[in-house]
Every structure is written in structure tokens, then in C-alpha cells.
Amino acid sequence: MNIGCQKPLLITIVLFFSVITSPFGHGQQEIFTFSTAKQETTYQALIKELRCLVCQNQNLADSNAGLAQDLRRKTYEMVIAGETRSQIAQYMVNRYGDFVLYRPQVNRSTFILWFSPFIFLVLLISLAFHFIRKTRKRSQSSDYSEEQLAHIKSLMQDKR
Amino acid sequence: MNRFSLPLGIFVTMVALLAVGLTLNPREIPSPFIGKPAPEFLLPALDENASQISNETFKGKVWVLNVWASWCVACRQEHPLLMDVANRKLVTIVGLNYKDKRSDALEWLQRHGDPYRHIPFDEAGNVAIDYGVYGVPETFVIDKAGIVRLKHIGPVTLEDLKNTILPLVSELERIES
């Protein structure tokens, strides 16, 4: 392969990586300043945890939607005002419902969401045990009576 | 027990769950406000000469809060229906103007008609956040005591009006507050 052939490939690769690492790929454009590092980590954690409701399956940190910008600003204002992470999360849940959190709180409506995997796991394990025991029992029990078995044994010995 | 009954049972359950799942609209997020007091607001009116508007203004009345904007394409779709409701004086419609420019909003109303009794002007979108608005248009039905009874997401259709919104409004009108 000569150089002329490799060049377009190289350009393609460079372009590809420049797109996926480009700063425009990230929704967060506004620059907020925090007075303490703790406030900033709270803010960053929250915008990763909160769902953008317009563009579902994106969090506030990744989304460029107008609502995401507004909610980021709201989060920022509340962080600056000294509210805790759980207070801000509760504020959002009160307005947008449990769905706004990527890890919704455990309550009556989210109970199935949280625990159904464990319920299914227990169910499947008990089913598996049930079947294993059943097949084992079947392989242990015999279809022949003692007498018949003795007869079979004698027949086999005769053959030898 | 037939040895097919268990797999069949699992299969039927899965099909039933998936069938229900397919008919749900993932965009429709249940509002946490149903049955709760409508969040309070105090906003300037879109018309600069009019006085400020708060939800105290509508106390003792059944009212519909419609969140709209001039840049909202889907709002145009429901607009003729809102005009019809307003012309027949079926219910008080309050139009929360969401993240809009005053001049754009006024021009839009001039062109398409104004079905709103009051128009609170929510330039920053803060009141909309308090109402959990995530996609315009959204429509709330609020009763005489100021309790949110219904939230409709997306443009209102004739069926929504006839089957859900207007029957609910007349039912709420009958209740003495």
C-alpha cells in the first residue's frame, strides 16, 4: 500500500476522533463559578444524576436542550444558596416526579423497579432447585421391581 | 401439572407485559401535581399595561392553564380548539407564555387570535419549572380550591377536549368550593 492510499484513511480516523472528542459534543456550555470545591462536586454530581426530560436518556450534563439549560441554572442557583444534594433532588422530584432521577428513591411506585430483579432471581433459583431435585429423584427411582432387577442381573451374568 | 404449563405461563405473562408496555407513551410522565395545590406564582402580564397575575386571581374558579410560546410549533395545532373553547365561554383559559419575547408573543396572538383571559409572562421559565413543564404545549385543569386535577402534555386534540378536559371541567364546576 502506498502513501497516497493511506492518507484518506488517516484523515478519516483523525476526523472521527476529533468529532467524538470535540467540546461541542458536550451539552454543558455555561461556565459557573463556585465558591467552594464541595459546591462544585455537588453540582457536577447532580447534573449527572438528573434526567433531561425533553431528551430522555440524557442527563442534564449531556443535554443541550433549553430545559436542561434552565434546570442546570436552577441547580447551580440552589447549590450556591447552600442547599444540599438531597434537597435539590427532592425539589426536582416534587416538580417532575421520580422519573427525573436516574436512581429514583425507593417508594411505593418504584418498589417493583428496585426489587423485581431480586424477586426474579429468588424465583429462578427456587425453580432451578425444584427441577434439579425432580430429575435426580427420577434417576434414582427405578421402573423395575426388586424381583425383576434380580432377574435382569442373573440374565446378564448368564450371558457372561 | 402439565410440563408445558410453566413455560406457557411465563410466555403468556411476558406477552401481556410487553403488550401493555407497547401501548404506553414513554413521553408521558405522570405529573406529581395531580391532587395537589397548583404552585403559586406572581408574574407580570404579557400586556405591559395590565397588572400582575397570580393564581390567587382565579381562586374559586375552575380554570385551565395552558403553557404556550410563539416559537412552539405544536401550539399552533391546538390553537383553533382553544379559540373555540374561549368563544363558547366554556372555561377560563389562562395562557402562561413560556420563554418568549414579548413582541413575538403579542404578534403571534394578533395573527392567530387570543383565547386567553389572562397571560402571565414567564420570560425566564421559572414558573414553568415550578409546574414541572418539560414540553410545550402543556395544559393543566385546576379546580375551585386551586388543586391540579389534570395535566395534559402536548397539543390538545378534539378528542381530549370532548372526552376528558371539558367533562372534567363541568364536573368540577358543579362542586361547591
Short mmCIF file of C-alpha atoms in Angstrom, two decimals:
data_model
loop_
_atom_site.label_atom_id
_atom_site.label_comp_id
_atom_site.label_asym_id
_atom_site.label_seq_id
_atom_site.Cartn_x
_atom_site.Cartn_y
_atom_site.Cartn_z
CA MET A 1 0.00 0.00 0.00
CA ASN A 2 1.46 3.38 -0.93
CA ILE A 3 1.17 6.62 0.97
CA GLY A 4 -1.46 8.10 -1.35
CA CYS A 5 -3.80 5.31 -0.45
CA GLN A 6 -3.33 5.65 3.28
CA LYS A 7 -3.92 9.35 3.50
CA PRO A 8 -7.73 9.38 3.18
CA LEU A 9 -7.92 6.66 5.81
CA LEU A 10 -5.71 8.66 8.14
CA ILE A 11 -7.81 11.77 7.60
CA THR A 12 -10.95 9.79 8.28
CA ILE A 13 -9.55 8.48 11.54
CA VAL A 14 -8.39 11.92 12.65
CA LEU A 15 -11.76 13.44 11.78
CA PHE A 16 -13.60 10.68 13.58
CA PHE A 17 -11.70 11.19 16.80
CA SER A 18 -11.91 14.95 16.57
CA VAL A 19 -15.69 14.65 16.35
CA ILE A 20 -16.13 12.28 19.26
CA THR A 21 -13.79 14.25 21.48
CA SER A 22 -14.98 17.66 20.34
CA PRO A 23 -16.11 20.08 23.03
CA PHE A 24 -19.32 20.67 21.08
CA GLY A 25 -20.34 17.12 21.75
CA HIS A 26 -20.93 18.04 25.36
CA GLY A 27 -24.01 19.97 26.31
CA GLN A 28 -22.51 21.94 29.08
CA GLN A 29 -21.69 25.34 27.76
CA GLU A 30 -22.34 27.82 30.52
CA ILE A 31 -19.50 28.40 32.90
CA PHE A 32 -20.48 28.56 36.53
CA THR A 33 -18.16 29.64 39.27
CA PHE A 34 -18.40 28.14 42.72
CA SER A 35 -17.03 29.47 45.97
CA THR A 36 -16.08 26.06 47.31
CA ALA A 37 -14.92 22.83 45.70
CA LYS A 38 -17.62 20.95 47.58
CA GLN A 39 -20.32 23.01 45.90
CA GLU A 40 -18.85 22.20 42.54
CA THR A 41 -18.77 18.45 43.18
CA THR A 42 -22.37 18.61 44.42
CA TYR A 43 -23.36 20.42 41.26
CA GLN A 44 -21.49 18.03 38.98
CA ALA A 45 -22.95 15.01 40.75
CA LEU A 46 -26.47 16.40 40.48
CA ILE A 47 -26.41 17.23 36.80
CA LYS A 48 -25.18 13.71 36.10
CA GLU A 49 -27.94 12.24 38.23
CA LEU A 50 -30.83 14.31 36.89
CA ARG A 51 -32.55 13.29 33.71
CA CYS A 52 -33.28 15.76 30.96
CA LEU A 53 -36.99 15.26 30.41
CA VAL A 54 -37.15 16.56 26.87
CA CYS A 55 -34.42 14.33 25.53
CA GLN A 56 -34.92 11.23 27.60
CA ASN A 57 -31.88 9.07 28.27
CA GLN A 58 -29.65 12.06 28.51
CA ASN A 59 -28.75 13.64 31.80
CA LEU A 60 -28.62 17.36 32.39
CA ALA A 61 -24.85 17.35 31.94
CA ASP A 62 -25.08 15.91 28.42
CA SER A 63 -28.07 17.74 27.10
CA ASN A 64 -28.23 20.93 25.12
CA ALA A 65 -31.99 21.33 25.33
CA GLY A 66 -33.39 24.60 26.62
CA LEU A 67 -34.99 22.90 29.58
CA ALA A 68 -31.71 21.21 30.50
CA GLN A 69 -30.00 24.61 30.50
CA ASP A 70 -32.70 26.05 32.73
CA LEU A 71 -32.51 23.13 35.13
CA ARG A 72 -28.72 23.37 35.26
CA ARG A 73 -29.05 27.04 36.12
CA LYS A 74 -31.66 26.22 38.76
CA THR A 75 -29.39 23.52 40.20
CA TYR A 76 -26.50 25.97 40.24
CA GLU A 77 -28.54 28.64 41.99
CA MET A 78 -29.69 26.18 44.63
CA VAL A 79 -26.17 24.84 45.19
CA ILE A 80 -24.88 28.38 45.62
CA ALA A 81 -27.72 29.09 48.04
CA GLY A 82 -26.31 26.30 50.18
CA GLU A 83 -28.94 23.63 49.64
CA THR A 84 -27.86 20.03 49.98
CA ARG A 85 -27.80 17.43 47.27
CA SER A 86 -30.84 15.63 48.60
CA GLN A 87 -32.78 18.89 48.99
CA ILE A 88 -32.17 19.77 45.36
CA ALA A 89 -33.02 16.25 44.20
CA GLN A 90 -36.26 16.46 46.18
CA TYR A 91 -37.04 19.83 44.63
CA MET A 92 -36.81 18.27 41.17
CA VAL A 93 -38.79 15.17 42.15
CA ASN A 94 -41.58 17.40 43.53
CA ARG A 95 -41.89 19.02 40.14
CA TYR A 96 -41.04 16.34 37.62
CA GLY A 97 -41.72 13.12 39.53
CA ASP A 98 -39.47 10.17 40.34
CA PHE A 99 -38.60 9.86 36.67
CA VAL A 100 -36.26 12.86 36.84
CA LEU A 101 -33.76 10.87 38.90
CA TYR A 102 -31.70 8.19 37.22
CA ARG A 103 -31.69 6.37 40.56
CA PRO A 104 -35.21 7.02 41.82
CA GLN A 105 -35.93 6.93 45.52
CA VAL A 106 -37.42 3.74 46.89
CA ASN A 107 -41.12 4.27 47.47
CA ARG A 108 -44.40 2.56 46.67
CA SER A 109 -44.41 3.28 42.96
CA THR A 110 -40.73 2.48 42.42
CA PHE A 111 -40.72 -0.64 44.60
CA ILE A 112 -41.16 -3.02 41.66
CA LEU A 113 -38.45 -1.22 39.71
CA TRP A 114 -35.95 -1.68 42.52
CA PHE A 115 -36.78 -5.13 43.78
CA SER A 116 -38.19 -7.10 40.86
CA PRO A 117 -34.70 -8.24 39.75
CA PHE A 118 -34.12 -9.79 43.18
CA ILE A 119 -37.59 -11.29 43.27
CA PHE A 120 -36.97 -12.87 39.86
CA LEU A 121 -33.57 -14.11 40.97
CA VAL A 122 -35.04 -15.87 44.01
CA LEU A 123 -37.87 -17.23 41.88
CA LEU A 124 -35.50 -18.63 39.26
CA ILE A 125 -33.15 -20.16 41.82
CA SER A 126 -36.02 -21.91 43.55
CA LEU A 127 -37.34 -23.12 40.18
CA ALA A 128 -33.91 -24.44 39.27
CA PHE A 129 -33.68 -26.30 42.60
CA HIS A 130 -37.12 -27.72 42.03
CA PHE A 131 -36.17 -29.14 38.62
CA ILE A 132 -32.80 -30.47 39.76
CA ARG A 133 -34.44 -32.33 42.62
CA LYS A 134 -37.11 -33.71 40.32
CA THR A 135 -34.66 -35.09 37.77
CA ARG A 136 -32.44 -36.51 40.50
CA LYS A 137 -35.38 -38.32 42.04
CA ARG A 138 -36.34 -39.72 38.67
CA SER A 139 -32.83 -41.03 38.00
CA GLN A 140 -32.71 -42.64 41.43
CA SER A 141 -36.05 -44.39 41.27
CA SER A 142 -36.28 -47.40 39.01
CA ASP A 143 -39.07 -48.62 36.79
CA TYR A 144 -38.40 -52.28 37.79
CA SER A 145 -39.29 -54.16 40.93
CA GLU A 146 -36.69 -55.86 43.11
CA GLU A 147 -37.60 -59.22 41.64
CA GLN A 148 -37.27 -58.02 38.08
CA LEU A 149 -33.94 -56.41 38.86
CA ALA A 150 -32.63 -59.66 40.29
CA HIS A 151 -33.82 -61.42 37.18
CA ILE A 152 -32.06 -58.93 34.93
CA LYS A 153 -28.89 -59.32 36.95
CA SER A 154 -28.97 -63.08 36.61
CA LEU A 155 -29.61 -62.85 32.89
CA MET A 156 -26.60 -60.59 32.45
CA GLN A 157 -24.41 -62.93 34.47
CA ASP A 158 -25.55 -65.89 32.39
CA LYS A 159 -24.51 -64.16 29.25
CA ARG A 160 -21.04 -63.68 30.58
CA MET B 1 -49.18 -30.24 36.35
CA ASN B 2 -48.58 -30.44 32.63
CA ARG B 3 -44.93 -29.93 31.83
CA PHE B 4 -45.82 -27.24 29.31
CA SER B 5 -47.90 -25.17 31.68
CA LEU B 6 -44.95 -23.37 33.30
CA PRO B 7 -43.19 -22.24 30.10
CA LEU B 8 -46.56 -21.34 28.63
CA GLY B 9 -47.44 -19.35 31.75
CA ILE B 10 -44.15 -17.44 31.55
CA PHE B 11 -44.68 -16.81 27.84
CA VAL B 12 -48.22 -15.50 28.32
CA THR B 13 -47.09 -13.23 31.18
CA MET B 14 -44.26 -11.81 29.07
CA VAL B 15 -46.57 -11.20 26.11
CA ALA B 16 -49.10 -9.49 28.39
CA LEU B 17 -46.42 -7.24 29.95
CA LEU B 18 -44.94 -6.31 26.58
CA ALA B 19 -48.38 -5.68 25.11
CA VAL B 20 -49.20 -3.25 27.91
CA GLY B 21 -45.74 -1.69 27.56
CA LEU B 22 -46.29 -1.03 23.87
CA THR B 23 -49.46 0.92 24.46
CA LEU B 24 -47.83 3.26 27.00
CA ASN B 25 -46.39 6.56 25.90
CA PRO B 26 -42.88 6.94 27.30
CA ARG B 27 -43.05 10.71 26.76
CA GLU B 28 -45.96 10.98 29.12
CA ILE B 29 -44.52 11.29 32.58
CA PRO B 30 -47.10 11.14 35.34
CA SER B 31 -47.29 14.53 36.98
CA PRO B 32 -46.67 14.61 40.72
CA PHE B 33 -49.09 17.55 40.94
CA ILE B 34 -52.36 15.70 40.39
CA GLY B 35 -54.45 16.18 43.53
CA LYS B 36 -52.03 18.77 44.91
CA PRO B 37 -52.31 22.56 45.08
CA ALA B 38 -51.15 24.35 41.95
CA PRO B 39 -47.79 26.03 42.61
CA GLU B 40 -48.14 29.69 43.38
CA PHE B 41 -46.83 32.30 41.02
CA LEU B 42 -46.71 36.04 40.63
CA LEU B 43 -45.85 37.23 37.15
CA PRO B 44 -46.19 40.34 35.03
CA ALA B 45 -48.81 40.19 32.31
CA LEU B 46 -47.78 39.88 28.69
CA ASP B 47 -49.58 43.15 28.13
CA GLU B 48 -47.30 45.61 29.88
CA ASN B 49 -50.20 47.86 30.89
CA ALA B 50 -52.07 45.08 32.69
CA SER B 51 -51.48 44.33 36.34
CA GLN B 52 -49.51 41.40 37.72
CA ILE B 53 -51.12 37.98 37.72
CA SER B 54 -51.03 35.37 40.47
CA ASN B 55 -53.01 32.19 40.93
CA GLU B 56 -54.95 33.95 43.69
CA THR B 57 -56.70 35.75 40.82
CA PHE B 58 -58.51 32.53 39.89
CA LYS B 59 -59.43 31.27 43.34
CA GLY B 60 -63.00 29.95 43.41
CA LYS B 61 -62.96 29.34 39.68
CA VAL B 62 -62.25 26.29 37.59
CA TRP B 63 -59.52 27.32 35.20
CA VAL B 64 -57.30 25.87 32.54
CA LEU B 65 -53.64 26.77 32.48
CA ASN B 66 -52.20 26.44 29.01
CA VAL B 67 -48.43 26.78 28.61
CA TRP B 68 -47.56 28.20 25.21
CA ALA B 69 -44.95 30.11 23.25
CA SER B 70 -44.78 31.80 19.88
CA TRP B 71 -41.83 29.58 18.92
CA CYS B 72 -43.80 26.44 19.75
CA VAL B 73 -44.97 24.74 16.58
CA ALA B 74 -47.31 22.27 18.25
CA CYS B 75 -49.10 25.17 19.96
CA ARG B 76 -50.42 26.25 16.58
CA GLN B 77 -52.01 22.84 16.20
CA GLU B 78 -54.19 23.15 19.31
CA HIS B 79 -54.81 26.85 18.96
CA PRO B 80 -58.06 26.72 16.94
CA LEU B 81 -59.53 24.41 19.59
CA LEU B 82 -58.60 26.81 22.38
CA MET B 83 -60.15 29.64 20.36
CA ASP B 84 -63.34 27.63 20.05
CA VAL B 85 -63.45 26.91 23.79
CA ALA B 86 -62.88 30.60 24.53
CA ASN B 87 -65.52 31.79 22.05
CA ARG B 88 -68.11 29.45 23.55
CA LYS B 89 -67.03 30.62 27.03
CA LEU B 90 -66.73 27.03 28.26
CA VAL B 91 -63.92 27.72 30.73
CA THR B 92 -61.42 30.40 31.71
CA ILE B 93 -58.16 29.76 29.88
CA VAL B 94 -55.00 31.27 31.31
CA GLY B 95 -52.08 31.24 28.91
CA LEU B 96 -48.68 31.00 30.55
CA ASN B 97 -46.32 32.46 27.98
CA TYR B 98 -43.14 30.40 28.27
CA LYS B 99 -39.65 31.69 27.47
CA ASP B 100 -40.79 34.00 24.77
CA LYS B 101 -40.17 37.52 23.57
CA ARG B 102 -42.93 39.96 24.39
CA SER B 103 -43.15 41.33 20.86
CA ASP B 104 -43.12 37.84 19.29
CA ALA B 105 -45.86 36.62 21.61
CA LEU B 106 -48.08 39.63 21.00
CA GLU B 107 -47.63 39.35 17.27
CA TRP B 108 -48.45 35.65 17.39
CA LEU B 109 -51.70 36.34 19.23
CA GLN B 110 -52.61 39.04 16.77
CA ARG B 111 -52.14 36.66 13.89
CA HIS B 112 -53.76 33.54 15.38
CA GLY B 113 -56.25 35.01 17.83
CA ASP B 114 -56.21 35.33 21.61
CA PRO B 115 -58.17 32.71 23.58
CA TYR B 116 -56.66 33.70 26.91
CA ARG B 117 -58.36 35.58 29.73
CA HIS B 118 -55.00 36.33 31.35
CA ILE B 119 -51.48 35.87 30.06
CA PRO B 120 -48.75 35.63 32.70
CA PHE B 121 -45.38 36.31 31.08
CA ASP B 122 -42.78 33.76 32.20
CA GLU B 123 -39.70 35.03 30.44
CA ALA B 124 -37.14 33.02 32.42
CA GLY B 125 -39.27 29.87 32.59
CA ASN B 126 -39.10 29.68 36.39
CA VAL B 127 -42.83 29.30 36.92
CA ALA B 128 -42.83 26.59 34.25
CA ILE B 129 -40.17 24.74 36.26
CA ASP B 130 -42.41 25.03 39.33
CA TYR B 131 -45.20 23.43 37.30
CA GLY B 132 -42.89 20.67 36.06
CA VAL B 133 -43.31 21.74 32.44
CA TYR B 134 -40.95 19.91 30.12
CA GLY B 135 -42.56 20.28 26.73
CA VAL B 136 -44.86 22.97 25.45
CA PRO B 137 -47.75 22.95 24.98
CA GLU B 138 -48.92 21.62 28.31
CA THR B 139 -52.36 22.08 29.77
CA PHE B 140 -53.49 21.88 33.39
CA VAL B 141 -57.02 21.79 34.75
CA ILE B 142 -57.23 23.45 38.17
CA ASP B 143 -60.32 23.35 40.36
CA LYS B 144 -62.02 25.99 42.52
CA ALA B 145 -59.84 25.19 45.51
CA GLY B 146 -56.69 25.59 43.41
CA ILE B 147 -55.96 21.85 43.17
CA VAL B 148 -54.45 20.48 39.96
CA ARG B 149 -56.84 17.88 38.57
CA LEU B 150 -55.35 17.08 35.20
CA LYS B 151 -52.19 17.59 33.26
CA HIS B 152 -52.12 17.15 29.53
CA ILE B 153 -48.79 17.01 27.72
CA GLY B 154 -48.54 18.01 24.10
CA PRO B 155 -51.18 19.61 21.89
CA VAL B 156 -54.77 19.15 22.98
CA THR B 157 -56.87 17.32 20.43
CA LEU B 158 -60.62 17.49 19.85
CA GLU B 159 -60.95 14.03 21.44
CA ASP B 160 -59.03 15.16 24.53
CA LEU B 161 -61.35 18.15 24.84
CA LYS B 162 -64.55 16.23 24.31
CA ASN B 163 -63.70 13.10 26.27
CA THR B 164 -61.50 14.33 29.10
CA ILE B 165 -60.98 18.03 29.60
CA LEU B 166 -64.45 19.53 29.15
CA PRO B 167 -66.31 16.76 31.06
CA LEU B 168 -63.83 17.21 33.92
CA VAL B 169 -64.32 20.98 33.85
CA SER B 170 -68.12 20.72 34.03
CA GLU B 171 -67.84 18.13 36.80
CA LEU B 172 -65.54 20.43 38.77
CA GLU B 173 -67.87 23.39 38.13
CA ARG B 174 -70.68 21.52 39.87
CA ILE B 175 -68.67 21.03 43.05
CA GLU B 176 -69.19 23.86 45.52
CA SER B 177 -65.94 25.16 46.90
#
